[in-house]
Short mmCIF file of C-alpha atoms (C1' of nucleotides) in Angstrom, two decimals:
data_model
loop_
_atom_site.label_atom_id
_atom_site.label_comp_id
_atom_site.label_asym_id
_atom_site.label_seq_id
_atom_site.Cartn_x
_atom_site.Cartn_y
_atom_site.Cartn_z
CA MET W 127 -16.82 15.70 37.15
CA LYS W 128 -16.81 14.36 33.62
CA SER W 129 -14.64 15.99 31.01
CA THR W 130 -16.20 17.39 27.89
CA ILE W 131 -16.23 15.44 24.66
CA GLU W 132 -13.74 17.91 23.21
CA GLU W 133 -11.28 17.43 26.05
CA VAL W 134 -11.50 13.66 25.85
CA ALA W 135 -11.06 13.78 22.08
CA LEU W 136 -7.81 15.69 22.55
CA VAL W 137 -6.51 13.10 25.00
CA LEU W 138 -7.46 10.29 22.66
CA LYS W 139 -5.78 12.04 19.77
CA LEU W 140 -2.62 12.41 21.80
CA LEU W 141 -2.67 8.72 22.71
CA GLY W 142 -3.82 7.63 19.27
CA ASP W 143 -0.22 7.22 18.18
CA LYS W 144 1.42 3.89 18.83
CA THR W 145 4.71 5.45 19.86
CA ARG W 146 3.19 7.79 22.42
CA LEU W 147 0.78 5.17 23.72
CA LYS W 148 3.61 2.73 24.29
CA MET W 149 5.72 5.45 25.90
CA VAL W 150 2.99 6.28 28.36
CA LYS W 151 2.46 2.62 29.19
CA ILE W 152 6.18 2.26 29.81
CA LEU W 153 6.29 5.38 31.98
CA GLU W 154 3.43 3.91 34.00
CA SER W 155 5.91 1.26 35.25
CA ARG W 156 8.68 3.67 36.11
CA GLU W 157 10.34 6.93 35.19
CA CYS W 158 12.75 6.72 32.29
CA CYS W 159 15.35 9.04 30.90
CA VAL W 160 15.29 10.05 27.28
CA CYS W 161 18.22 7.91 26.22
CA GLU W 162 16.51 4.81 27.62
CA LEU W 163 13.46 5.55 25.55
CA VAL W 164 15.60 6.13 22.49
CA HIS W 165 16.84 2.56 22.89
CA LEU W 166 13.30 1.22 23.07
CA PHE W 167 12.06 2.81 19.86
CA ASP W 168 13.38 2.54 16.36
CA MET W 169 13.46 6.26 15.94
CA SER W 170 15.82 9.21 16.20
CA GLN W 171 16.44 11.00 19.47
CA PRO W 172 14.74 14.21 18.28
CA ALA W 173 11.65 12.23 17.35
CA ILE W 174 11.51 10.84 20.88
CA SER W 175 11.98 14.31 22.36
CA GLN W 176 9.16 15.65 20.24
CA HIS W 177 6.74 12.97 21.38
CA LEU W 178 7.72 13.57 25.00
CA ARG W 179 7.11 17.25 24.57
CA LYS W 180 3.59 16.71 23.32
CA LEU W 181 2.84 14.51 26.29
CA ARG W 182 4.37 16.98 28.69
CA ASP W 183 2.66 20.00 27.16
CA VAL W 184 -0.74 18.71 28.19
CA GLY W 185 0.56 17.67 31.59
CA LEU W 186 0.27 13.92 31.16
CA ILE W 187 3.92 13.38 31.98
CA PHE W 188 6.43 15.41 33.95
CA GLU W 189 10.08 16.15 33.40
CA SER W 190 12.82 16.03 35.99
CA ARG W 191 16.40 16.80 35.23
CA ARG W 192 19.02 14.77 37.09
CA GLY W 193 22.49 15.82 36.21
CA GLN W 194 22.89 15.62 32.49
CA TRP W 195 19.92 13.28 32.16
CA VAL W 196 16.28 14.23 31.89
CA TYR W 197 13.77 11.80 33.32
CA TYR W 198 10.12 11.61 32.41
CA GLY W 199 7.35 10.02 34.42
CA LEU W 200 3.57 9.75 34.47
CA ASN W 201 2.00 12.71 36.20
CA ARG W 202 -0.62 11.15 38.42
CA GLN W 203 -1.96 14.61 39.25
CA TYR W 204 -2.92 15.22 35.62
CA GLU W 205 -6.54 16.30 35.44
CA ASN W 206 -7.55 13.43 33.17
CA PHE W 207 -5.33 10.88 34.85
CA PRO W 208 -8.17 8.63 36.05
CA PHE W 209 -9.43 8.45 32.51
CA VAL W 210 -5.98 7.70 31.13
CA CYS W 211 -5.59 5.06 33.80
CA THR W 212 -8.61 3.12 32.62
CA LEU W 213 -7.06 3.16 29.16
CA LEU W 214 -3.68 1.96 30.31
CA ASN W 215 -5.21 -0.83 32.34
CA GLN W 216 -6.43 -2.38 29.13
CA LEU W 217 -3.02 -2.47 27.51
CA PRO W 218 -0.58 -5.35 27.71
CA SER W 219 2.31 -4.71 30.09
CA GLN W 220 5.49 -3.37 28.55
CA GLU W 221 7.70 -4.17 31.49
CA GLY W 222 9.49 -6.83 29.50
CA LEU W 223 10.99 -4.04 27.45
CA LEU W 224 12.46 -2.43 30.53
CA GLU W 225 13.82 -5.74 31.75
CA SER W 226 15.60 -6.40 28.49
CA LEU W 227 17.04 -2.89 28.64
CA GLU W 228 18.58 -3.78 31.97
CA LYS W 229 19.89 -7.08 30.67
CA GLN W 230 21.63 -5.20 27.92
CA GLY W 231 23.14 -2.92 30.55
CA LEU W 232 21.40 0.09 29.06
CA ARG W 233 19.54 1.12 32.13
CA VAL W 234 20.64 4.55 33.27
CA LEU W 235 21.00 5.05 36.98
CA CYS W 236 22.08 8.38 38.30
CA ASP W 237 21.74 8.73 42.03
CA MET L 1131 -7.47 -11.31 25.58
CA LYS L 1132 -5.90 -7.88 25.52
CA SER L 1133 -5.46 -6.09 22.23
CA THR L 1134 -2.02 -5.03 21.15
CA ILE L 1135 -0.80 -1.50 21.68
CA GLU L 1136 -0.96 -0.96 17.93
CA GLU L 1137 -4.60 -2.00 17.71
CA VAL L 1138 -5.59 0.17 20.63
CA ALA L 1139 -3.68 3.11 19.15
CA LEU L 1140 -5.72 2.78 15.96
CA VAL L 1141 -8.99 2.81 17.88
CA LEU L 1142 -7.87 5.84 19.88
CA LYS L 1143 -6.83 7.63 16.73
CA LEU L 1144 -10.24 6.95 15.22
CA LEU L 1145 -11.99 8.30 18.31
CA GLY L 1146 -9.49 11.11 18.78
CA ASP L 1147 -11.65 13.38 16.68
CA LYS L 1148 -14.38 15.31 18.44
CA THR L 1149 -16.89 14.80 15.66
CA ARG L 1150 -16.46 11.03 15.53
CA LEU L 1151 -16.32 10.69 19.30
CA LYS L 1152 -19.57 12.61 19.67
CA MET L 1153 -21.16 10.56 16.88
CA VAL L 1154 -20.30 7.30 18.57
CA LYS L 1155 -21.61 8.56 21.90
CA ILE L 1156 -24.86 9.55 20.19
CA LEU L 1157 -25.15 6.22 18.43
CA GLU L 1158 -24.71 4.54 21.79
CA SER L 1159 -28.16 5.92 22.74
CA ARG L 1160 -29.90 4.87 19.58
CA GLU L 1161 -29.48 4.31 15.86
CA CYS L 1162 -29.65 7.45 13.76
CA CYS L 1163 -30.01 8.10 10.09
CA VAL L 1164 -27.50 10.24 8.27
CA CYS L 1165 -29.75 13.25 7.89
CA GLU L 1166 -30.36 13.35 11.63
CA LEU L 1167 -26.63 13.44 12.23
CA VAL L 1168 -26.24 16.17 9.64
CA HIS L 1169 -28.58 18.29 11.75
CA LEU L 1170 -26.52 17.68 14.86
CA PHE L 1171 -23.21 18.79 13.43
CA ASP L 1172 -22.21 22.04 11.81
CA MET L 1173 -20.78 20.30 8.81
CA SER L 1174 -21.69 19.27 5.28
CA GLN L 1175 -23.45 15.99 4.54
CA PRO L 1176 -20.45 14.51 2.74
CA ALA L 1177 -18.28 15.27 5.75
CA ILE L 1178 -20.70 13.34 7.95
CA SER L 1179 -20.75 10.44 5.49
CA GLN L 1180 -16.98 10.31 5.45
CA HIS L 1181 -16.75 10.14 9.23
CA LEU L 1182 -19.38 7.41 9.30
CA ARG L 1183 -17.45 5.47 6.74
CA LYS L 1184 -14.28 5.49 8.80
CA LEU L 1185 -16.19 4.24 11.80
CA ARG L 1186 -17.90 1.57 9.74
CA ASP L 1187 -14.72 0.46 7.99
CA VAL L 1188 -13.24 -0.77 11.26
CA GLY L 1189 -16.54 -2.32 12.31
CA LEU L 1190 -17.34 0.01 15.19
CA ILE L 1191 -20.71 0.94 13.72
CA PHE L 1192 -23.04 -0.82 11.32
CA GLU L 1193 -25.16 0.45 8.49
CA SER L 1194 -28.75 -0.51 7.74
CA ARG L 1195 -30.71 0.86 4.86
CA ARG L 1196 -34.41 1.48 5.46
CA GLY L 1197 -36.14 2.79 2.39
CA GLN L 1198 -34.30 5.82 1.22
CA TRP L 1199 -32.71 6.34 4.60
CA VAL L 1200 -29.53 4.80 5.90
CA TYR L 1201 -29.31 4.20 9.62
CA TYR L 1202 -26.14 3.72 11.61
CA GLY L 1203 -25.80 2.14 15.02
CA LEU L 1204 -23.13 0.95 17.43
CA ASN L 1205 -21.98 -2.54 16.60
CA ARG L 1206 -21.85 -4.24 19.97
CA GLN L 1207 -20.18 -7.24 18.37
CA TYR L 1208 -17.14 -5.17 17.38
CA GLU L 1209 -14.01 -6.87 18.60
CA ASN L 1210 -12.90 -3.91 20.69
CA PHE L 1211 -16.39 -2.99 21.83
CA PRO L 1212 -15.73 -3.62 25.54
CA PHE L 1213 -12.80 -1.27 25.34
CA VAL L 1214 -14.81 1.37 23.50
CA CYS L 1215 -17.53 0.96 26.08
CA THR L 1216 -15.27 1.91 28.96
CA LEU L 1217 -14.38 5.01 27.01
CA LEU L 1218 -17.95 5.99 26.28
CA ASN L 1219 -18.95 5.49 29.89
CA GLN L 1220 -16.68 8.35 30.81
CA LEU L 1221 -18.28 10.80 28.42
CA PRO L 1222 -21.19 13.10 29.26
CA SER L 1223 -24.48 11.94 27.81
CA GLN L 1224 -25.48 13.45 24.48
CA GLU L 1225 -29.11 12.43 24.71
CA GLY L 1226 -30.15 16.04 25.09
CA LEU L 1227 -29.14 16.55 21.48
CA LEU L 1228 -31.49 13.81 20.34
CA GLU L 1229 -34.30 15.23 22.44
CA SER L 1230 -33.94 18.66 20.93
CA LEU L 1231 -33.90 17.07 17.49
CA GLU L 1232 -37.29 15.59 18.28
CA LYS L 1233 -38.61 18.88 19.60
CA GLN L 1234 -37.65 20.49 16.34
CA GLY L 1235 -39.56 17.76 14.53
CA LEU L 1236 -36.38 16.61 12.83
CA ARG L 1237 -36.48 13.06 14.04
CA VAL L 1238 -36.78 10.69 11.14
CA LEU L 1239 -39.05 7.74 11.67
CA CYS L 1240 -39.45 5.24 8.92
CA ASP L 1241 -41.33 2.20 10.01
"C1'" DT Q 701 -40.37 7.45 -16.91
"C1'" DT Q 702 -38.96 11.39 -14.63
"C1'" DA Q 703 -38.36 14.22 -10.65
"C1'" DT Q 704 -36.89 14.32 -6.10
"C1'" DC Q 705 -34.97 13.12 -1.77
"C1'" DG Q 706 -31.29 10.89 0.90
"C1'" DT Q 707 -26.72 9.29 0.73
"C1'" DA Q 708 -22.09 8.11 -1.17
"C1'" DT Q 709 -18.14 9.03 -3.84
"C1'" DA Q 710 -14.71 11.93 -6.35
"C1'" DA Q 711 -11.56 15.48 -6.59
"C1'" DG Q 712 -9.26 19.32 -4.74
"C1'" DT Q 713 -7.11 21.89 -0.88
"C1'" DA Q 714 -5.24 23.90 3.40
"C1'" DA Q 715 -3.54 22.52 7.59
"C1'" DA Q 716 -1.68 19.16 10.70
"C1'" DT Q 717 1.35 15.30 11.64
"C1'" DG Q 718 5.47 12.54 12.27
"C1'" DC Q 719 9.51 11.94 10.83
"C1'" DT Q 720 14.41 13.42 9.23
"C1'" DT Q 721 19.11 16.06 9.59
"C1'" DA Q 722 21.53 19.91 11.42
"C1'" DT Q 723 22.44 22.70 15.17
"C1'" DA Q 724 21.92 24.81 19.71
"C1'" DT Q 725 21.79 24.30 24.74
"C1'" DC Q 726 22.86 22.42 29.15
"C1'" DC Q 727 25.52 19.84 32.30
"C1'" DT Q 728 29.68 17.37 33.76
"C1'" DT Q 729 34.42 16.53 33.89
"C1'" DA Q 730 39.31 16.71 32.59
"C1'" DT X 293 38.18 26.68 30.11
"C1'" DA X 294 37.47 23.34 26.67
"C1'" DA X 295 35.52 18.91 25.31
"C1'" DG X 296 32.03 15.69 25.22
"C1'" DG X 297 27.62 13.51 26.32
"C1'" DA X 298 22.48 14.16 26.80
"C1'" DT X 299 18.68 16.61 25.31
"C1'" DA X 300 16.02 20.23 22.90
"C1'" DT X 301 14.94 23.07 19.11
"C1'" DA X 302 14.85 24.46 14.14
"C1'" DA X 303 13.92 23.70 9.55
"C1'" DG X 304 12.45 20.91 5.86
"C1'" DC X 305 9.63 17.33 3.82
"C1'" DA X 306 6.31 13.60 2.59
"C1'" DT X 307 2.08 11.95 4.12
"C1'" DT X 308 -2.28 12.15 6.24
"C1'" DT X 309 -6.31 14.50 7.67
"C1'" DA X 310 -10.66 16.86 7.63
"C1'" DC X 311 -12.97 19.56 5.25
"C1'" DT X 312 -15.14 21.66 0.81
"C1'" DT X 313 -17.97 21.55 -3.80
"C1'" DA X 314 -19.56 18.87 -7.58
"C1'" DT X 315 -21.51 14.80 -9.06
"C1'" DA X 316 -23.15 9.99 -9.04
"C1'" DC X 317 -26.15 6.54 -7.14
"C1'" DG X 318 -30.29 4.41 -5.09
"C1'" DA X 319 -35.07 4.44 -3.61
"C1'" DT X 320 -39.64 6.51 -3.74
"C1'" DA X 321 -43.47 8.55 -5.78
"C1'" DA X 322 -45.99 11.39 -9.24
#
DNA sequence: TTATCGTATAAGTAAATGCTTATATCCTTA
DNA sequence: TAAGGATATAAGCATTTACTTATACGATAA
């Protein structure tokens, strides 16, 4: 079933911010913890948290605490996920960012 | 070639407004003059003009004056048109709005 | 020319947005 | 229990946004 124009407009508004759009594209590759994302954006940690909250509030991403870290990932059960997916498919991959994080030894692994 | 994240974010921001998104979906069906659009939205004429201007400024729609009327239509040559198209395809048709305009005798025809 | 219709622009405003710094909370570990 | 790291929340602020009303502009027609 198609979403209403209003619903779609809200999703587009949410993703109409370069920081959030990039975040979502990154989280499409793999879950990340907040401190990893802080390293990927030239922005304060609270700013990152606030963007993540907006994305989580609508259900587009999920949160999972692991020890003292909080991981976020794309919620593929989100009602508008298929729609979001067609958007993300048209974006250039951001996996290089994650690779360079690892090269810098900034990847957080807590298992 | 894929657009950058920044470019896409700007397009999404532009379409992340329910009025503009609906406008663009309507203009996908056919060109409309400003006064027709004014009838379709519960908003002043200047507000409609201002939305149209934003859409035109990026090149997503074009303007064509016909007598004292100004028509707007989707610019299918817009650089991100294919992207916009995949968005519009996922929206419910708004052609019913145009039909009811015609039933009310509010369709403007200037040929 | 003047009146009128359709549209655009100008100016003002309330609300939303995206950041900042400061501080609180939560978890782990010594 | 106390300290410290990771994250969230609070409060403040400058900018942007989406409207409004008033007015200017452009085309048509009496």
